[in-house]
Amino acid sequence: MSTVVITGSAGLIGSHLCHRFLTLGYSVVGIDSLIGGYETNMPLEAEKFLFYNENILDHEAILEIFKLHKPELVIHCAALAHEGLSVFSPKTIVENIYAGTASVCSAACATNVATFINTSSMARYGEGNPPFEEHHNPNPIDPYGLAKIHAEQHLKLMSDIYGIKVITMVPHNVCGPHQCYSDPFRNVMSIFANQLKRNKPIYVYGDGSQKRSFSHVDDCVDAFVTAYENRDAISSGEVFNIGPDDGTEITILELAYTVSKYFNIEPNITFMPPRPREVKHAWVSTQKARQSLNYLTKHSTEDVVRDTVNWMRQQPDRDFNYHLPIEIHTPNTPRTWTERLFNK
């Protein structure tokens, strides 16, 4: 059976993809810097799994891995997926998203990889009227979303030049077991859960009326696998939204109470000033994926919260790791970040 390289292999989606492709009989090579994931998420004991602790920006190291293992498929999940932080640390986030994608793609093209599955973000759509559809013109409102669009454009260009087939998946608000819950800059569900797990207050930016839908990681992984299995019927450059679009979106305040319910406690909620450049309401249409990939979500929002919390409750307590720099300090920088970073 062939080899697949998965970047971001210690993260939420990447680690589940490693497990899934192993069950399908593939040899799996994982690449991760362990900035945003846990080593224990990966199938380290599996005979057909190899892990490299490397940064995707180190192109020479990535190229050597590709030359050694000669994958036929690359699934690119590695990313500093910090949309809110990108407003205050644009250089760090944009470099990782754009240059990191270019680094992995160059290694893939240099070693004649046949298929490159790219993980984008709903941030590509920015402001608009949800549900967002793939044909909508991207209108990102923060550096993270803009970098994701530029990375997609780069991959399409490389596909035109070198013939590598590129498929872009657009998951949103993915949660479940293996969630990185020590990251203070992303994933509101795990941030709430980590605070509650340690009997600390929940911080809600704005009034909590922002609406989102939440995706179960298993549903997300199903879509990636199906896209690869149907790659011959998919044109290079195709984009597929994945996630629930069945009217299950909820407000951030409702989410806070739902997460608290699974900890059996009443939340202590502190309301903070609105976060700059935050989209008010965001979810997608997955009609294209349903038609082309027979995509179907199997998990409700309650399932997503339950599975995320139940897994986290079995994990050790972890303080938030404020491991990324704040490049631009303004009165709008969230106070919870600056207090932790500078002990103010």
mmCIF file of C-alpha atoms in Angstrom:
data_model
loop_
_atom_site.group_PDB
_atom_site.id
_atom_site.type_symbol
_atom_site.label_atom_id
_atom_site.label_comp_id
_atom_site.label_asym_id
_atom_site.label_seq_id
_atom_site.Cartn_x
_atom_site.Cartn_y
_atom_site.Cartn_z
ATOM 1 C CA MET A 1 0.000 0.000 0.000
ATOM 2 C CA SER A 2 1.113 3.577 -0.687
ATOM 3 C CA THR A 3 2.495 6.224 1.660
ATOM 4 C CA VAL A 4 0.699 9.357 2.825
ATOM 5 C CA VAL A 5 2.413 12.311 4.483
ATOM 6 C CA ILE A 6 0.263 14.254 6.948
ATOM 7 C CA THR A 7 1.469 17.619 8.235
ATOM 8 C CA GLY A 8 0.053 18.744 11.549
ATOM 9 C CA SER A 9 -0.048 15.091 12.562
ATOM 10 C CA ALA A 10 -0.263 15.814 16.310
ATOM 11 C CA GLY A 11 -3.190 18.188 15.906
ATOM 12 C CA LEU A 12 -6.908 17.492 15.997
ATOM 13 C CA ILE A 13 -7.634 16.711 12.336
ATOM 14 C CA GLY A 14 -4.143 15.502 11.457
ATOM 15 C CA SER A 15 -3.914 12.934 14.255
ATOM 16 C CA HIS A 16 -7.299 11.445 13.390
ATOM 17 C CA LEU A 17 -6.257 11.255 9.741
ATOM 18 C CA CYS A 18 -3.122 9.360 10.780
ATOM 19 C CA HIS A 19 -5.209 6.775 12.607
ATOM 20 C CA ARG A 20 -7.738 6.511 9.779
ATOM 21 C CA PHE A 21 -5.214 6.022 6.972
ATOM 22 C CA LEU A 22 -3.403 3.393 9.016
ATOM 23 C CA THR A 23 -6.661 1.439 9.321
ATOM 24 C CA LEU A 24 -7.007 1.726 5.540
ATOM 25 C CA GLY A 25 -3.638 0.019 5.113
ATOM 26 C CA TYR A 26 -1.435 2.985 4.215
ATOM 27 C CA SER A 27 2.017 3.741 5.539
ATOM 28 C CA VAL A 28 1.711 7.086 7.290
ATOM 29 C CA VAL A 29 4.397 9.707 7.853
ATOM 30 C CA GLY A 30 3.520 12.446 10.316
ATOM 31 C CA ILE A 31 5.188 15.852 10.467
ATOM 32 C CA ASP A 32 4.537 18.255 13.335
ATOM 33 C CA SER A 33 6.451 20.832 15.375
ATOM 34 C CA LEU A 34 4.244 20.091 18.412
ATOM 35 C CA ILE A 35 3.381 23.781 18.732
ATOM 36 C CA GLY A 36 -0.359 23.158 18.513
ATOM 37 C CA GLY A 37 -0.812 19.460 19.229
ATOM 38 C CA TYR A 38 0.085 16.661 21.590
ATOM 39 C CA GLU A 39 2.491 13.846 20.818
ATOM 40 C CA THR A 40 0.156 11.411 22.580
ATOM 41 C CA ASN A 41 -2.500 12.053 19.931
ATOM 42 C CA MET A 42 -0.467 10.159 17.337
ATOM 43 C CA PRO A 43 -0.287 6.365 16.790
ATOM 44 C CA LEU A 44 3.387 6.284 17.758
ATOM 45 C CA GLU A 45 3.421 2.535 18.427
ATOM 46 C CA ALA A 46 1.944 1.622 15.046
ATOM 47 C CA GLU A 47 4.342 -0.364 12.854
ATOM 48 C CA LYS A 48 3.554 1.610 9.706
ATOM 49 C CA PHE A 49 3.723 5.065 11.287
ATOM 50 C CA LEU A 50 6.763 7.343 11.415
ATOM 51 C CA PHE A 51 6.871 10.761 13.061
ATOM 52 C CA TYR A 52 9.185 13.684 12.348
ATOM 53 C CA ASN A 53 9.305 16.628 14.748
ATOM 54 C CA GLU A 54 9.927 19.336 12.167
ATOM 55 C CA ASN A 55 8.676 22.825 11.356
ATOM 56 C CA ILE A 56 7.088 23.101 7.904
ATOM 57 C CA LEU A 57 9.058 26.323 7.362
ATOM 58 C CA ASP A 58 12.259 24.251 7.342
ATOM 59 C CA HIS A 59 12.031 23.373 3.672
ATOM 60 C CA GLU A 60 15.248 21.382 3.491
ATOM 61 C CA ALA A 61 14.083 19.078 6.293
ATOM 62 C CA ILE A 62 10.652 18.636 4.694
ATOM 63 C CA LEU A 63 12.185 17.887 1.305
ATOM 64 C CA GLU A 64 14.448 15.206 2.775
ATOM 65 C CA ILE A 65 11.440 13.499 4.359
ATOM 66 C CA PHE A 66 9.605 13.514 1.034
ATOM 67 C CA LYS A 67 12.632 12.169 -0.824
ATOM 68 C CA LEU A 68 13.006 9.350 1.690
ATOM 69 C CA HIS A 69 9.375 8.194 1.765
ATOM 70 C CA LYS A 70 8.112 9.114 -1.733
ATOM 71 C CA PRO A 71 4.442 9.671 -0.796
ATOM 72 C CA GLU A 72 1.687 9.591 -3.372
ATOM 73 C CA LEU A 73 -0.577 11.725 -1.159
ATOM 74 C CA VAL A 74 0.074 14.734 1.065
ATOM 75 C CA ILE A 75 -2.574 16.038 3.448
ATOM 76 C CA HIS A 76 -1.562 19.471 4.672
ATOM 77 C CA CYS A 77 -3.142 20.241 8.048
ATOM 78 C CA ALA A 78 -0.274 22.078 9.756
ATOM 79 C CA ALA A 79 -1.163 25.687 10.530
ATOM 80 C CA LEU A 80 -1.083 28.281 13.245
ATOM 81 C CA ALA A 81 -4.868 28.466 13.018
ATOM 82 C CA HIS A 82 -5.165 31.602 15.115
ATOM 83 C CA GLU A 83 -7.615 33.868 13.354
ATOM 84 C CA GLY A 84 -8.110 36.321 16.219
ATOM 85 C CA LEU A 85 -4.411 36.481 17.048
ATOM 86 C CA SER A 86 -3.537 37.223 13.422
ATOM 87 C CA VAL A 87 -4.847 40.776 13.876
ATOM 88 C CA PHE A 88 -2.138 41.398 16.493
ATOM 89 C CA SER A 89 0.578 39.006 15.213
ATOM 90 C CA PRO A 90 0.162 39.089 11.437
ATOM 91 C CA LYS A 91 3.776 38.351 10.554
ATOM 92 C CA THR A 92 3.910 35.157 12.635
ATOM 93 C CA ILE A 93 0.573 33.804 11.413
ATOM 94 C CA VAL A 94 0.868 34.783 7.740
ATOM 95 C CA GLU A 95 4.399 33.399 7.445
ATOM 96 C CA ASN A 96 3.304 30.051 8.863
ATOM 97 C CA ILE A 97 0.184 29.785 6.708
ATOM 98 C CA TYR A 98 1.508 31.016 3.362
ATOM 99 C CA ALA A 99 5.226 30.221 3.461
ATOM 100 C CA GLY A 100 4.563 26.960 5.296
ATOM 101 C CA THR A 101 2.116 25.830 2.611
ATOM 102 C CA ALA A 102 4.557 26.866 -0.115
ATOM 103 C CA SER A 103 7.335 24.895 1.600
ATOM 104 C CA VAL A 104 5.297 21.684 1.772
ATOM 105 C CA CYS A 105 3.988 22.095 -1.777
ATOM 106 C CA SER A 106 7.480 22.648 -3.177
ATOM 107 C CA ALA A 107 8.644 19.414 -1.559
ATOM 108 C CA ALA A 108 5.615 17.633 -3.006
ATOM 109 C CA CYS A 109 6.223 18.934 -6.522
ATOM 110 C CA ALA A 110 9.957 18.159 -6.344
ATOM 111 C CA THR A 111 9.205 14.519 -5.489
ATOM 112 C CA ASN A 112 6.305 14.001 -7.926
ATOM 113 C CA VAL A 113 3.537 13.653 -5.368
ATOM 114 C CA ALA A 114 0.293 12.932 -7.210
ATOM 115 C CA THR A 115 -2.297 14.492 -4.872
ATOM 116 C CA PHE A 116 -2.153 17.366 -2.393
ATOM 117 C CA ILE A 117 -5.141 17.843 -0.063
ATOM 118 C CA ASN A 118 -5.051 21.278 1.510
ATOM 119 C CA THR A 119 -6.858 22.299 4.681
ATOM 120 C CA SER A 120 -8.236 25.817 4.409
ATOM 121 C CA SER A 121 -10.598 27.692 6.717
ATOM 122 C CA MET A 122 -14.011 29.303 6.788
ATOM 123 C CA ALA A 123 -12.073 32.512 7.498
ATOM 124 C CA ARG A 124 -11.579 32.669 3.717
ATOM 125 C CA TYR A 125 -15.165 33.950 3.404
ATOM 126 C CA GLY A 126 -14.968 36.755 5.972
ATOM 127 C CA GLU A 127 -18.036 38.957 6.229
ATOM 128 C CA GLY A 128 -21.195 37.987 4.391
ATOM 129 C CA ASN A 129 -24.522 36.292 4.772
ATOM 130 C CA PRO A 130 -24.169 32.682 5.883
ATOM 131 C CA PRO A 131 -24.342 29.954 4.907
ATOM 132 C CA PHE A 132 -21.203 30.568 2.840
ATOM 133 C CA GLU A 133 -20.879 28.674 -0.430
ATOM 134 C CA GLU A 134 -17.773 27.796 -2.402
ATOM 135 C CA HIS A 135 -18.725 30.066 -5.301
ATOM 136 C CA HIS A 136 -18.942 33.113 -3.030
ATOM 137 C CA ASN A 137 -16.127 35.574 -3.579
ATOM 138 C CA PRO A 138 -13.692 35.294 -0.667
ATOM 139 C CA ASN A 139 -13.709 38.421 1.472
ATOM 140 C CA PRO A 140 -11.390 37.783 4.443
ATOM 141 C CA ILE A 141 -11.304 40.466 7.117
ATOM 142 C CA ASP A 142 -8.180 39.392 9.002
ATOM 143 C CA PRO A 143 -4.614 38.359 8.083
ATOM 144 C CA TYR A 144 -5.279 34.676 8.807
ATOM 145 C CA GLY A 145 -8.154 34.455 6.327
ATOM 146 C CA LEU A 146 -6.190 36.404 3.725
ATOM 147 C CA ALA A 147 -3.196 34.085 4.129
ATOM 148 C CA LYS A 148 -5.438 31.051 3.654
ATOM 149 C CA ILE A 149 -6.744 32.473 0.370
ATOM 150 C CA HIS A 150 -3.219 33.299 -0.818
ATOM 151 C CA ALA A 151 -2.123 29.764 0.063
ATOM 152 C CA GLU A 152 -4.999 28.351 -2.005
ATOM 153 C CA GLN A 153 -4.026 30.558 -4.937
ATOM 154 C CA HIS A 154 -0.418 29.459 -4.658
ATOM 155 C CA LEU A 155 -1.415 25.798 -4.716
ATOM 156 C CA LYS A 156 -3.595 26.320 -7.772
ATOM 157 C CA LEU A 157 -0.695 28.009 -9.555
ATOM 158 C CA MET A 158 1.651 25.153 -8.648
ATOM 159 C CA SER A 159 -0.935 22.691 -9.923
ATOM 160 C CA ASP A 160 -1.056 24.549 -13.236
ATOM 161 C CA ILE A 161 2.744 24.507 -13.502
ATOM 162 C CA TYR A 162 3.601 21.016 -12.241
ATOM 163 C CA GLY A 163 0.397 19.011 -12.663
ATOM 164 C CA ILE A 164 -0.035 18.055 -9.003
ATOM 165 C CA LYS A 165 -3.708 17.556 -8.192
ATOM 166 C CA VAL A 166 -4.848 19.942 -5.453
ATOM 167 C CA ILE A 167 -8.075 19.533 -3.472
ATOM 168 C CA THR A 168 -8.953 22.094 -0.809
ATOM 169 C CA MET A 169 -11.155 21.187 2.132
ATOM 170 C CA VAL A 170 -12.775 23.952 4.201
ATOM 171 C CA PRO A 171 -13.703 22.662 7.656
ATOM 172 C CA HIS A 172 -14.942 24.983 10.361
ATOM 173 C CA ASN A 173 -14.934 24.953 14.158
ATOM 174 C CA VAL A 174 -13.814 21.335 14.295
ATOM 175 C CA CYS A 175 -13.818 19.790 17.780
ATOM 176 C CA GLY A 176 -13.599 16.408 19.435
ATOM 177 C CA PRO A 177 -11.033 14.128 21.076
ATOM 178 C CA HIS A 178 -7.398 15.211 20.556
ATOM 179 C CA GLN A 179 -8.355 18.886 20.742
ATOM 180 C CA CYS A 180 -5.465 21.136 21.781
ATOM 181 C CA TYR A 181 -7.047 22.634 24.894
ATOM 182 C CA SER A 182 -3.979 24.466 26.198
ATOM 183 C CA ASP A 183 -4.019 27.000 23.357
ATOM 184 C CA PRO A 184 -5.557 30.317 24.503
ATOM 185 C CA PHE A 185 -5.754 31.805 21.023
ATOM 186 C CA ARG A 186 -8.146 29.448 19.191
ATOM 187 C CA ASN A 187 -11.187 27.177 19.446
ATOM 188 C CA VAL A 188 -13.736 28.710 21.764
ATOM 189 C CA MET A 189 -15.186 25.340 22.824
ATOM 190 C CA SER A 190 -11.896 23.997 24.150
ATOM 191 C CA ILE A 191 -11.050 27.351 25.766
ATOM 192 C CA PHE A 192 -14.355 27.275 27.651
ATOM 193 C CA ALA A 193 -13.821 23.629 28.583
ATOM 194 C CA ASN A 194 -10.293 24.211 29.860
ATOM 195 C CA GLN A 195 -11.439 27.059 32.064
ATOM 196 C CA LEU A 196 -14.311 25.007 33.472
ATOM 197 C CA LYS A 197 -12.099 21.958 33.978
ATOM 198 C CA ARG A 198 -9.895 24.077 36.243
ATOM 199 C CA ASN A 199 -12.838 25.859 37.959
ATOM 200 C CA LYS A 200 -12.020 29.194 36.380
ATOM 201 C CA PRO A 201 -14.306 31.839 34.846
ATOM 202 C CA ILE A 202 -15.318 31.834 31.194
ATOM 203 C CA TYR A 203 -14.511 34.921 29.137
ATOM 204 C CA VAL A 204 -17.023 35.899 26.449
ATOM 205 C CA TYR A 205 -16.046 38.631 24.002
ATOM 206 C CA GLY A 206 -18.936 40.934 23.192
ATOM 207 C CA ASP A 207 -22.438 39.933 24.236
ATOM 208 C CA GLY A 208 -22.111 36.305 23.140
ATOM 209 C CA SER A 209 -24.698 36.587 20.379
ATOM 210 C CA GLN A 210 -22.191 35.573 17.682
ATOM 211 C CA LYS A 211 -23.446 32.443 15.915
ATOM 212 C CA ARG A 212 -21.357 29.459 14.863
ATOM 213 C CA SER A 213 -21.833 25.806 13.967
ATOM 214 C CA PHE A 214 -19.459 23.160 15.283
ATOM 215 C CA SER A 215 -18.091 20.143 13.407
ATOM 216 C CA HIS A 216 -17.185 16.751 14.821
ATOM 217 C CA VAL A 217 -13.687 15.671 13.855
ATOM 218 C CA ASP A 218 -14.933 12.242 12.723
ATOM 219 C CA ASP A 219 -17.267 13.854 10.177
ATOM 220 C CA CYS A 220 -14.387 16.001 8.966
ATOM 221 C CA VAL A 221 -12.045 13.035 8.524
ATOM 222 C CA ASP A 222 -14.718 11.126 6.604
ATOM 223 C CA ALA A 223 -14.836 13.952 4.062
ATOM 224 C CA PHE A 224 -11.046 14.021 3.589
ATOM 225 C CA VAL A 225 -10.928 10.271 2.980
ATOM 226 C CA THR A 226 -13.867 10.361 0.570
ATOM 227 C CA ALA A 227 -12.325 13.238 -1.365
ATOM 228 C CA TYR A 228 -9.142 11.243 -1.852
ATOM 229 C CA GLU A 229 -10.996 8.092 -2.835
ATOM 230 C CA ASN A 230 -12.919 10.118 -5.448
ATOM 231 C CA ARG A 231 -9.922 12.178 -6.609
ATOM 232 C CA ASP A 232 -10.195 11.020 -10.222
ATOM 233 C CA ALA A 233 -13.633 12.626 -10.461
ATOM 234 C CA ILE A 234 -12.477 15.912 -8.894
ATOM 235 C CA SER A 235 -10.815 18.672 -10.890
ATOM 236 C CA SER A 236 -7.616 20.126 -9.482
ATOM 237 C CA GLY A 237 -8.317 23.280 -7.509
ATOM 238 C CA GLU A 238 -11.774 22.209 -6.339
ATOM 239 C CA VAL A 239 -12.884 23.555 -2.947
ATOM 240 C CA PHE A 240 -15.280 21.721 -0.616
ATOM 241 C CA ASN A 241 -16.937 23.113 2.487
ATOM 242 C CA ILE A 242 -17.442 20.516 5.210
ATOM 243 C CA GLY A 243 -19.355 20.723 8.469
ATOM 244 C CA PRO A 244 -22.981 20.876 9.601
ATOM 245 C CA ASP A 245 -25.416 23.087 7.712
ATOM 246 C CA ASP A 246 -28.645 21.713 9.153
ATOM 247 C CA GLY A 247 -29.658 24.680 11.281
ATOM 248 C CA THR A 248 -27.694 23.555 14.345
ATOM 249 C CA GLU A 249 -25.698 26.759 14.712
ATOM 250 C CA ILE A 250 -25.745 28.231 18.218
ATOM 251 C CA THR A 251 -24.614 31.452 19.872
ATOM 252 C CA ILE A 252 -21.354 31.644 21.778
ATOM 253 C CA LEU A 253 -23.299 32.292 24.981
ATOM 254 C CA GLU A 254 -25.417 29.186 24.381
ATOM 255 C CA LEU A 255 -22.207 27.254 23.801
ATOM 256 C CA ALA A 256 -20.839 28.408 27.160
ATOM 257 C CA TYR A 257 -23.865 26.985 28.951
ATOM 258 C CA THR A 258 -23.816 23.780 26.893
ATOM 259 C CA VAL A 259 -20.159 23.093 27.715
ATOM 260 C CA SER A 260 -20.828 23.887 31.379
ATOM 261 C CA LYS A 261 -23.673 21.370 31.432
ATOM 262 C CA TYR A 262 -21.228 18.555 30.624
ATOM 263 C CA PHE A 263 -19.045 19.626 33.546
ATOM 264 C CA ASN A 264 -22.140 19.708 35.783
ATOM 265 C CA ILE A 265 -21.418 23.225 36.943
ATOM 266 C CA GLU A 266 -22.924 26.682 36.559
ATOM 267 C CA PRO A 267 -20.563 28.878 34.538
ATOM 268 C CA ASN A 268 -19.024 32.026 35.935
ATOM 269 C CA ILE A 269 -19.110 34.221 32.833
ATOM 270 C CA THR A 270 -17.108 37.428 32.468
ATOM 271 C CA PHE A 271 -18.043 39.573 29.482
ATOM 272 C CA MET A 272 -15.165 41.294 27.720
ATOM 273 C CA PRO A 273 -15.065 44.014 25.010
ATOM 274 C CA PRO A 274 -15.708 42.689 21.492
ATOM 275 C CA ARG A 275 -12.725 41.169 19.716
ATOM 276 C CA PRO A 276 -11.519 43.227 16.733
ATOM 277 C CA ARG A 277 -12.313 41.913 13.246
ATOM 278 C CA GLU A 278 -14.528 39.091 14.486
ATOM 279 C CA VAL A 279 -17.208 37.934 12.049
ATOM 280 C CA LYS A 280 -20.596 38.093 13.755
ATOM 281 C CA HIS A 281 -22.253 35.026 12.215
ATOM 282 C CA ALA A 282 -20.448 32.277 10.296
ATOM 283 C CA TRP A 283 -21.351 28.843 8.991
ATOM 284 C CA VAL A 284 -21.248 27.173 5.590
ATOM 285 C CA SER A 285 -23.335 25.280 3.068
ATOM 286 C CA THR A 286 -22.091 21.766 2.298
ATOM 287 C CA GLN A 287 -24.420 21.110 -0.611
ATOM 288 C CA LYS A 288 -21.484 20.711 -3.007
ATOM 289 C CA ALA A 289 -19.814 18.105 -0.773
ATOM 290 C CA ARG A 290 -23.119 16.251 -0.382
ATOM 291 C CA GLN A 291 -23.553 16.088 -4.138
ATOM 292 C CA SER A 292 -19.959 15.288 -5.093
ATOM 293 C CA LEU A 293 -18.737 13.293 -2.090
ATOM 294 C CA ASN A 294 -21.979 11.918 -0.618
ATOM 295 C CA TYR A 295 -20.976 13.866 2.468
ATOM 296 C CA LEU A 296 -23.218 13.567 5.504
ATOM 297 C CA THR A 297 -22.710 14.810 9.036
ATOM 298 C CA LYS A 298 -23.452 12.128 11.617
ATOM 299 C CA HIS A 299 -22.931 14.119 14.805
ATOM 300 C CA SER A 300 -25.064 16.810 16.430
ATOM 301 C CA THR A 301 -23.736 19.830 18.298
ATOM 302 C CA GLU A 302 -24.492 17.998 21.550
ATOM 303 C CA ASP A 303 -22.368 15.090 20.300
ATOM 304 C CA VAL A 304 -19.483 17.431 19.522
ATOM 305 C CA VAL A 305 -19.574 19.067 22.960
ATOM 306 C CA ARG A 306 -20.044 15.758 24.785
ATOM 307 C CA ASP A 307 -17.181 13.983 23.017
ATOM 308 C CA THR A 308 -14.842 16.958 23.413
ATOM 309 C CA VAL A 309 -15.555 17.382 27.120
ATOM 310 C CA ASN A 310 -15.508 13.660 27.919
ATOM 311 C CA TRP A 311 -12.082 13.328 26.319
ATOM 312 C CA MET A 312 -10.728 16.430 28.040
ATOM 313 C CA ARG A 313 -11.914 15.238 31.445
ATOM 314 C CA GLN A 314 -9.665 12.189 31.044
ATOM 315 C CA GLN A 315 -6.638 14.362 30.219
ATOM 316 C CA PRO A 316 -4.284 16.116 32.647
ATOM 317 C CA ASP A 317 -4.969 19.711 33.608
ATOM 318 C CA ARG A 318 -3.019 22.080 31.378
ATOM 319 C CA ASP A 319 -2.577 25.804 31.859
ATOM 320 C CA PHE A 320 -2.892 27.902 28.746
ATOM 321 C CA ASN A 321 0.389 28.159 26.873
ATOM 322 C CA TYR A 322 0.945 31.741 25.734
ATOM 323 C CA HIS A 323 3.663 30.625 23.362
ATOM 324 C CA LEU A 324 3.198 33.026 20.470
ATOM 325 C CA PRO A 325 4.326 36.658 20.380
ATOM 326 C CA ILE A 326 2.042 39.670 20.321
ATOM 327 C CA GLU A 327 3.570 41.851 17.591
ATOM 328 C CA ILE A 328 1.187 44.830 17.772
ATOM 329 C CA HIS A 329 -0.045 46.154 21.100
ATOM 330 C CA THR A 330 -3.108 48.400 21.050
ATOM 331 C CA PRO A 331 -5.935 49.219 23.459
ATOM 332 C CA ASN A 332 -7.959 46.618 21.497
ATOM 333 C CA THR A 333 -5.584 43.739 22.251
ATOM 334 C CA PRO A 334 -7.653 41.334 24.394
ATOM 335 C CA ARG A 335 -6.806 42.008 28.034
ATOM 336 C CA THR A 336 -6.773 38.307 28.915
ATOM 337 C CA TRP A 337 -3.825 37.882 26.514
ATOM 338 C CA THR A 338 -1.769 40.846 27.651
ATOM 339 C CA GLU A 339 -2.303 40.096 31.331
ATOM 340 C CA ARG A 340 -0.884 36.609 30.932
ATOM 341 C CA LEU A 341 1.938 37.655 28.619
ATOM 342 C CA PHE A 342 3.158 40.626 30.622
ATOM 343 C CA ASN A 343 1.683 39.966 34.107
ATOM 344 C CA LYS A 344 -0.245 43.223 33.948
#
